[in-house]
């Protein structure tokens, strides 16, 4: 009897050396059964490397998030200092104006007036410093925000690489695409195949044709 039917070519999706031939020609198999295995050591190493890169980016992300939180606290502290310095400066500015008027009418001594003026200048300097500190802290947060976005992008790429590494590893097991039979195997153990190379032909069991000789 002659057995035939729809024949499909099975190709490797990755490159490597043939490590195992799980079935013989014309052997019936079920969908998902292992047909041929490619040496997967390089692909396991690539998967481990990709997983390590994801872990590194996740650690970097956690670190930058913690740093941003600290910087936000620094900005809050700078804002509070600026608020206090502004209030003190406004009070001493009012005092300075009042003492200047009193000194002009000789109601107070020049020394009291000069002390009030010195206090105001010191307060104004502290206010300007508080403004500068807040500005620097805010700029640093902007730098951290940019770095945060870079790390998010790097993490997304690392996760995509990890998924690709998982897929490539899975492709080292060439499995039956449906119920059927391996018809012609084109490789032997130790052969090197490239991605896209045909390794066998496969007969669809659902569409078998049987005829007598």
PDB file of C-alpha atoms in Angstrom:
ATOM      1  CA  UNK A   1       0.000   0.000   0.000  1.00  0.00           C
ATOM      2  CA  UNK A   2       1.037   3.596  -0.605  1.00  0.00           C
ATOM      3  CA  UNK A   3       0.479   6.181   2.084  1.00  0.00           C
ATOM      4  CA  UNK A   4       0.567   9.837   1.175  1.00  0.00           C
ATOM      5  CA  UNK A   5      -1.103  13.113   1.997  1.00  0.00           C
ATOM      6  CA  UNK A   6      -0.407  16.771   2.584  1.00  0.00           C
ATOM      7  CA  UNK A   7       3.298  17.178   3.213  1.00  0.00           C
ATOM      8  CA  UNK A   8       4.787  20.095   5.111  1.00  0.00           C
ATOM      9  CA  UNK A   9       8.438  21.057   5.338  1.00  0.00           C
ATOM     10  CA  UNK A  10       9.716  21.590   8.869  1.00  0.00           C
ATOM     11  CA  UNK A  11      12.512  24.131   9.256  1.00  0.00           C
ATOM     12  CA  UNK A  12      14.704  25.153  12.152  1.00  0.00           C
ATOM     13  CA  UNK A  13      14.003  28.566  13.639  1.00  0.00           C
ATOM     14  CA  UNK A  14      17.459  28.844  15.207  1.00  0.00           C
ATOM     15  CA  UNK A  15      21.015  27.876  14.360  1.00  0.00           C
ATOM     16  CA  UNK A  16      22.974  25.135  16.073  1.00  0.00           C
ATOM     17  CA  UNK A  17      24.140  21.540  16.097  1.00  0.00           C
ATOM     18  CA  UNK A  18      21.658  18.680  16.022  1.00  0.00           C
ATOM     19  CA  UNK A  19      21.826  16.999  19.433  1.00  0.00           C
ATOM     20  CA  UNK A  20      18.978  14.500  19.401  1.00  0.00           C
ATOM     21  CA  UNK A  21      16.739  12.727  16.887  1.00  0.00           C
ATOM     22  CA  UNK A  22      13.655  11.776  18.844  1.00  0.00           C
ATOM     23  CA  UNK A  23      11.766   9.855  16.136  1.00  0.00           C
ATOM     24  CA  UNK A  24      12.538   7.767  13.089  1.00  0.00           C
ATOM     25  CA  UNK A  25      11.244   8.232   9.553  1.00  0.00           C
ATOM     26  CA  UNK A  26       7.569   7.343   9.070  1.00  0.00           C
ATOM     27  CA  UNK A  27       6.984   7.166  12.828  1.00  0.00           C
ATOM     28  CA  UNK A  28       3.545   8.444  13.866  1.00  0.00           C
ATOM     29  CA  UNK A  29       3.554  11.274  16.387  1.00  0.00           C
ATOM     30  CA  UNK A  30       1.076  13.563  18.084  1.00  0.00           C
ATOM     31  CA  UNK A  31       1.002  17.345  17.901  1.00  0.00           C
ATOM     32  CA  UNK A  32       3.680  18.773  20.185  1.00  0.00           C
ATOM     33  CA  UNK A  33       5.826  15.613  20.317  1.00  0.00           C
ATOM     34  CA  UNK A  34       9.559  16.220  20.137  1.00  0.00           C
ATOM     35  CA  UNK A  35      11.041  15.470  16.735  1.00  0.00           C
ATOM     36  CA  UNK A  36      14.533  16.944  16.785  1.00  0.00           C
ATOM     37  CA  UNK A  37      16.550  18.763  19.438  1.00  0.00           C
ATOM     38  CA  UNK A  38      19.248  21.354  18.744  1.00  0.00           C
ATOM     39  CA  UNK A  39      22.074  21.842  21.251  1.00  0.00           C
ATOM     40  CA  UNK A  40      20.629  24.477  23.578  1.00  0.00           C
ATOM     41  CA  UNK A  41      23.638  25.391  25.713  1.00  0.00           C
ATOM     42  CA  UNK A  42      24.305  28.707  23.975  1.00  0.00           C
ATOM     43  CA  UNK A  43      20.627  29.583  24.183  1.00  0.00           C
ATOM     44  CA  UNK A  44      20.457  28.791  27.882  1.00  0.00           C
ATOM     45  CA  UNK A  45      23.491  31.028  28.425  1.00  0.00           C
ATOM     46  CA  UNK A  46      21.818  33.801  26.414  1.00  0.00           C
ATOM     47  CA  UNK A  47      18.688  33.412  28.524  1.00  0.00           C
ATOM     48  CA  UNK A  48      20.682  33.667  31.749  1.00  0.00           C
ATOM     49  CA  UNK A  49      22.462  36.774  30.444  1.00  0.00           C
ATOM     50  CA  UNK A  50      19.172  38.379  29.434  1.00  0.00           C
ATOM     51  CA  UNK A  51      17.650  37.580  32.830  1.00  0.00           C
ATOM     52  CA  UNK A  52      20.681  39.142  34.519  1.00  0.00           C
ATOM     53  CA  UNK A  53      20.265  42.326  32.484  1.00  0.00           C
ATOM     54  CA  UNK A  54      16.604  42.570  33.486  1.00  0.00           C
ATOM     55  CA  UNK A  55      17.580  42.124  37.137  1.00  0.00           C
ATOM     56  CA  UNK A  56      20.258  44.814  36.799  1.00  0.00           C
ATOM     57  CA  UNK A  57      17.819  47.291  35.260  1.00  0.00           C
ATOM     58  CA  UNK A  58      15.210  46.491  37.909  1.00  0.00           C
ATOM     59  CA  UNK A  59      17.810  47.210  40.605  1.00  0.00           C
ATOM     60  CA  UNK A  60      18.767  50.459  38.862  1.00  0.00           C
ATOM     61  CA  UNK A  61      15.097  51.422  38.689  1.00  0.00           C
ATOM     62  CA  UNK A  62      14.595  50.763  42.404  1.00  0.00           C
ATOM     63  CA  UNK A  63      17.705  52.818  43.185  1.00  0.00           C
ATOM     64  CA  UNK A  64      16.653  55.809  41.064  1.00  0.00           C
ATOM     65  CA  UNK A  65      13.156  55.729  42.535  1.00  0.00           C
ATOM     66  CA  UNK A  66      14.592  55.811  46.055  1.00  0.00           C
ATOM     67  CA  UNK A  67      16.945  58.637  45.076  1.00  0.00           C
ATOM     68  CA  UNK A  68      14.060  60.616  43.565  1.00  0.00           C
ATOM     69  CA  UNK A  69      12.089  60.246  46.786  1.00  0.00           C
ATOM     70  CA  UNK A  70      15.029  61.592  48.774  1.00  0.00           C
ATOM     71  CA  UNK A  71      15.415  64.465  46.326  1.00  0.00           C
ATOM     72  CA  UNK A  72      11.737  65.307  46.599  1.00  0.00           C
ATOM     73  CA  UNK A  73      12.180  65.447  50.378  1.00  0.00           C
ATOM     74  CA  UNK A  74      15.187  67.735  49.874  1.00  0.00           C
ATOM     75  CA  UNK A  75      13.078  70.031  47.688  1.00  0.00           C
ATOM     76  CA  UNK A  76      10.342  70.086  50.313  1.00  0.00           C
ATOM     77  CA  UNK A  77      12.925  71.016  52.948  1.00  0.00           C
ATOM     78  CA  UNK A  78      14.338  73.742  50.691  1.00  0.00           C
ATOM     79  CA  UNK A  79      10.854  75.117  50.096  1.00  0.00           C
ATOM     80  CA  UNK A  80      10.206  75.255  53.839  1.00  0.00           C
ATOM     81  CA  UNK A  81      13.533  77.005  54.430  1.00  0.00           C
ATOM     82  CA  UNK A  82      12.743  79.524  51.699  1.00  0.00           C
ATOM     83  CA  UNK A  83       9.336  80.189  53.190  1.00  0.00           C
ATOM     84  CA  UNK A  84      10.837  80.810  56.633  1.00  0.00           C
ATOM     85  CA  UNK A  85      13.614  82.982  55.190  1.00  0.00           C
ATOM     86  CA  UNK A  86      11.115  85.027  53.190  1.00  0.00           C
ATOM     87  CA  UNK A  87       8.957  85.618  56.242  1.00  0.00           C
ATOM     88  CA  UNK A  88      11.997  86.659  58.306  1.00  0.00           C
ATOM     89  CA  UNK A  89      13.227  88.959  55.537  1.00  0.00           C
ATOM     90  CA  UNK A  90       9.848  90.653  55.187  1.00  0.00           C
ATOM     91  CA  UNK A  91       9.686  91.267  58.955  1.00  0.00           C
ATOM     92  CA  UNK A  92      13.216  92.662  59.107  1.00  0.00           C
ATOM     93  CA  UNK A  93      12.571  94.793  56.025  1.00  0.00           C
ATOM     94  CA  UNK A  94       9.624  96.379  57.812  1.00  0.00           C
ATOM     95  CA  UNK A  95      11.739  96.838  60.947  1.00  0.00           C
ATOM     96  CA  UNK A  96      14.521  98.386  58.909  1.00  0.00           C
ATOM     97  CA  UNK A  97      12.167 100.917  57.327  1.00  0.00           C
ATOM     98  CA  UNK A  98      10.694 101.800  60.691  1.00  0.00           C
ATOM     99  CA  UNK A  99      14.124 102.227  62.347  1.00  0.00           C
ATOM    100  CA  UNK A 100      15.319 104.368  59.456  1.00  0.00           C
ATOM    101  CA  UNK A 101      12.312 106.670  59.968  1.00  0.00           C
ATOM    102  CA  UNK A 102      12.892 106.788  63.716  1.00  0.00           C
ATOM    103  CA  UNK A 103      16.597 107.503  63.253  1.00  0.00           C
ATOM    104  CA  UNK A 104      15.748 110.322  60.867  1.00  0.00           C
ATOM    105  CA  UNK A 105      13.726 111.977  63.624  1.00  0.00           C
ATOM    106  CA  UNK A 106      16.448 111.178  66.172  1.00  0.00           C
ATOM    107  CA  UNK A 107      14.038 108.946  68.090  1.00  0.00           C
ATOM    108  CA  UNK A 108      16.640 106.152  68.126  1.00  0.00           C
ATOM    109  CA  UNK A 109      20.377 106.050  67.832  1.00  0.00           C
ATOM    110  CA  UNK A 110      22.252 105.473  64.598  1.00  0.00           C
ATOM    111  CA  UNK A 111      23.652 102.275  66.070  1.00  0.00           C
ATOM    112  CA  UNK A 112      20.178 100.767  66.508  1.00  0.00           C
ATOM    113  CA  UNK A 113      19.360 101.782  62.950  1.00  0.00           C
ATOM    114  CA  UNK A 114      22.588 100.243  61.647  1.00  0.00           C
ATOM    115  CA  UNK A 115      21.989  97.013  63.558  1.00  0.00           C
ATOM    116  CA  UNK A 116      18.504  96.727  62.083  1.00  0.00           C
ATOM    117  CA  UNK A 117      19.924  97.327  58.604  1.00  0.00           C
ATOM    118  CA  UNK A 118      22.591  94.639  59.126  1.00  0.00           C
ATOM    119  CA  UNK A 119      19.957  92.175  60.335  1.00  0.00           C
ATOM    120  CA  UNK A 120      17.906  92.850  57.232  1.00  0.00           C
ATOM    121  CA  UNK A 121      20.884  92.320  54.901  1.00  0.00           C
ATOM    122  CA  UNK A 122      21.734  89.029  56.586  1.00  0.00           C
ATOM    123  CA  UNK A 123      18.122  87.862  56.309  1.00  0.00           C
ATOM    124  CA  UNK A 124      18.002  88.887  52.655  1.00  0.00           C
ATOM    125  CA  UNK A 125      21.194  86.921  51.976  1.00  0.00           C
ATOM    126  CA  UNK A 126      19.699  83.869  53.694  1.00  0.00           C
ATOM    127  CA  UNK A 127      16.589  84.242  51.560  1.00  0.00           C
ATOM    128  CA  UNK A 128      18.642  84.351  48.362  1.00  0.00           C
ATOM    129  CA  UNK A 129      20.603  81.289  49.472  1.00  0.00           C
ATOM    130  CA  UNK A 130      17.369  79.422  50.188  1.00  0.00           C
ATOM    131  CA  UNK A 131      16.115  80.326  46.710  1.00  0.00           C
ATOM    132  CA  UNK A 132      19.329  79.055  45.134  1.00  0.00           C
ATOM    133  CA  UNK A 133      19.246  75.826  47.167  1.00  0.00           C
ATOM    134  CA  UNK A 134      15.681  75.142  46.052  1.00  0.00           C
ATOM    135  CA  UNK A 135      16.555  75.820  42.419  1.00  0.00           C
ATOM    136  CA  UNK A 136      19.540  73.458  42.558  1.00  0.00           C
ATOM    137  CA  UNK A 137      17.430  70.754  44.207  1.00  0.00           C
ATOM    138  CA  UNK A 138      14.727  71.102  41.544  1.00  0.00           C
ATOM    139  CA  UNK A 139      17.286  70.911  38.733  1.00  0.00           C
ATOM    140  CA  UNK A 140      18.763  67.795  40.277  1.00  0.00           C
ATOM    141  CA  UNK A 141      15.300  66.240  40.357  1.00  0.00           C
ATOM    142  CA  UNK A 142      14.932  67.025  36.644  1.00  0.00           C
ATOM    143  CA  UNK A 143      18.209  65.173  36.009  1.00  0.00           C
ATOM    144  CA  UNK A 144      16.940  62.216  38.045  1.00  0.00           C
ATOM    145  CA  UNK A 145      13.652  62.245  36.130  1.00  0.00           C
ATOM    146  CA  UNK A 146      15.535  62.032  32.832  1.00  0.00           C
ATOM    147  CA  UNK A 147      17.633  59.166  34.182  1.00  0.00           C
ATOM    148  CA  UNK A 148      14.462  57.470  35.416  1.00  0.00           C
ATOM    149  CA  UNK A 149      13.021  57.541  31.890  1.00  0.00           C
ATOM    150  CA  UNK A 150      16.261  56.148  30.470  1.00  0.00           C
ATOM    151  CA  UNK A 151      16.198  53.260  32.919  1.00  0.00           C
ATOM    152  CA  UNK A 152      12.545  52.529  32.140  1.00  0.00           C
ATOM    153  CA  UNK A 153      13.432  52.351  28.437  1.00  0.00           C
ATOM    154  CA  UNK A 154      16.441  50.125  29.151  1.00  0.00           C
ATOM    155  CA  UNK A 155      14.302  47.849  31.316  1.00  0.00           C
ATOM    156  CA  UNK A 156      11.689  47.535  28.573  1.00  0.00           C
ATOM    157  CA  UNK A 157      14.407  46.597  26.086  1.00  0.00           C
ATOM    158  CA  UNK A 158      15.951  44.105  28.526  1.00  0.00           C
ATOM    159  CA  UNK A 159      12.545  42.492  29.076  1.00  0.00           C
ATOM    160  CA  UNK A 160      12.031  42.233  25.309  1.00  0.00           C
ATOM    161  CA  UNK A 161      15.472  40.633  24.976  1.00  0.00           C
ATOM    162  CA  UNK A 162      14.590  38.191  27.739  1.00  0.00           C
ATOM    163  CA  UNK A 163      11.382  37.188  25.986  1.00  0.00           C
ATOM    164  CA  UNK A 164      13.283  36.688  22.727  1.00  0.00           C
ATOM    165  CA  UNK A 165      15.876  34.569  24.560  1.00  0.00           C
ATOM    166  CA  UNK A 166      13.060  32.417  25.975  1.00  0.00           C
ATOM    167  CA  UNK A 167      11.581  31.984  22.507  1.00  0.00           C
ATOM    168  CA  UNK A 168      14.935  31.077  20.970  1.00  0.00           C
ATOM    169  CA  UNK A 169      15.509  28.485  23.682  1.00  0.00           C
ATOM    170  CA  UNK A 170      12.091  26.986  23.029  1.00  0.00           C
ATOM    171  CA  UNK A 171      12.912  26.795  19.309  1.00  0.00           C
ATOM    172  CA  UNK A 172      15.777  24.366  20.011  1.00  0.00           C
ATOM    173  CA  UNK A 173      13.074  21.728  20.465  1.00  0.00           C
ATOM    174  CA  UNK A 174      11.550  21.109  17.050  1.00  0.00           C
ATOM    175  CA  UNK A 175       8.106  19.599  17.655  1.00  0.00           C
ATOM    176  CA  UNK A 176       5.344  18.109  15.552  1.00  0.00           C
ATOM    177  CA  UNK A 177       3.081  20.898  14.286  1.00  0.00           C
ATOM    178  CA  UNK A 178       0.082  18.547  14.225  1.00  0.00           C
ATOM    179  CA  UNK A 179      -0.732  14.814  14.401  1.00  0.00           C
ATOM    180  CA  UNK A 180       1.071  13.006  11.643  1.00  0.00           C
ATOM    181  CA  UNK A 181       4.254  11.220  10.680  1.00  0.00           C
ATOM    182  CA  UNK A 182       7.835  12.254  10.065  1.00  0.00           C
ATOM    183  CA  UNK A 183       8.452  11.349   6.447  1.00  0.00           C
ATOM    184  CA  UNK A 184      11.978  12.343   5.455  1.00  0.00           C
ATOM    185  CA  UNK A 185      14.556  13.519   7.967  1.00  0.00           C
ATOM    186  CA  UNK A 186      17.252  15.646   6.349  1.00  0.00           C
ATOM    187  CA  UNK A 187      19.697  15.895   9.272  1.00  0.00           C
ATOM    188  CA  UNK A 188      21.782  13.636  11.487  1.00  0.00           C
ATOM    189  CA  UNK A 189      23.223  14.097  14.971  1.00  0.00           C
ATOM    190  CA  UNK A 190      26.108  16.547  14.831  1.00  0.00           C
ATOM    191  CA  UNK A 191      24.914  18.352  11.715  1.00  0.00           C
ATOM    192  CA  UNK A 192      24.896  22.134  11.858  1.00  0.00           C
ATOM    193  CA  UNK A 193      21.728  23.922  10.781  1.00  0.00           C
ATOM    194  CA  UNK A 194      20.982  27.597  10.319  1.00  0.00           C
ATOM    195  CA  UNK A 195      17.718  29.366  11.012  1.00  0.00           C
ATOM    196  CA  UNK A 196      15.411  28.607   8.114  1.00  0.00           C
ATOM    197  CA  UNK A 197      17.110  25.371   7.071  1.00  0.00           C
ATOM    198  CA  UNK A 198      14.661  22.507   6.389  1.00  0.00           C
ATOM    199  CA  UNK A 199      15.237  19.545   8.687  1.00  0.00           C
ATOM    200  CA  UNK A 200      12.416  17.161   7.766  1.00  0.00           C
ATOM    201  CA  UNK A 201       9.144  16.719   5.931  1.00  0.00           C
ATOM    202  CA  UNK A 202       5.984  15.905   7.822  1.00  0.00           C
ATOM    203  CA  UNK A 203       2.760  14.251   6.677  1.00  0.00           C
ATOM    204  CA  UNK A 204      -0.535  15.560   8.026  1.00  0.00           C
ATOM    205  CA  UNK A 205      -2.333  12.547   9.538  1.00  0.00           C
ATOM    206  CA  UNK A 206      -5.668  14.294   9.137  1.00  0.00           C
ATOM    207  CA  UNK A 207      -5.325  14.224   5.335  1.00  0.00           C
ATOM    208  CA  UNK A 208      -3.773  10.802   4.673  1.00  0.00           C
ATOM    209  CA  UNK A 209      -4.281   9.106   1.333  1.00  0.00           C
ATOM    210  CA  UNK A 210      -3.954   5.317   1.261  1.00  0.00           C
ATOM    211  CA  UNK A 211      -3.908   3.410  -2.005  1.00  0.00           C
ATOM    212  CA  UNK A 212      -3.126  -0.229  -2.854  1.00  0.00           C
ATOM    213  CA  UNK A 213      -0.025  -1.074  -4.877  1.00  0.00           C
TER     214      UNK A 213
END
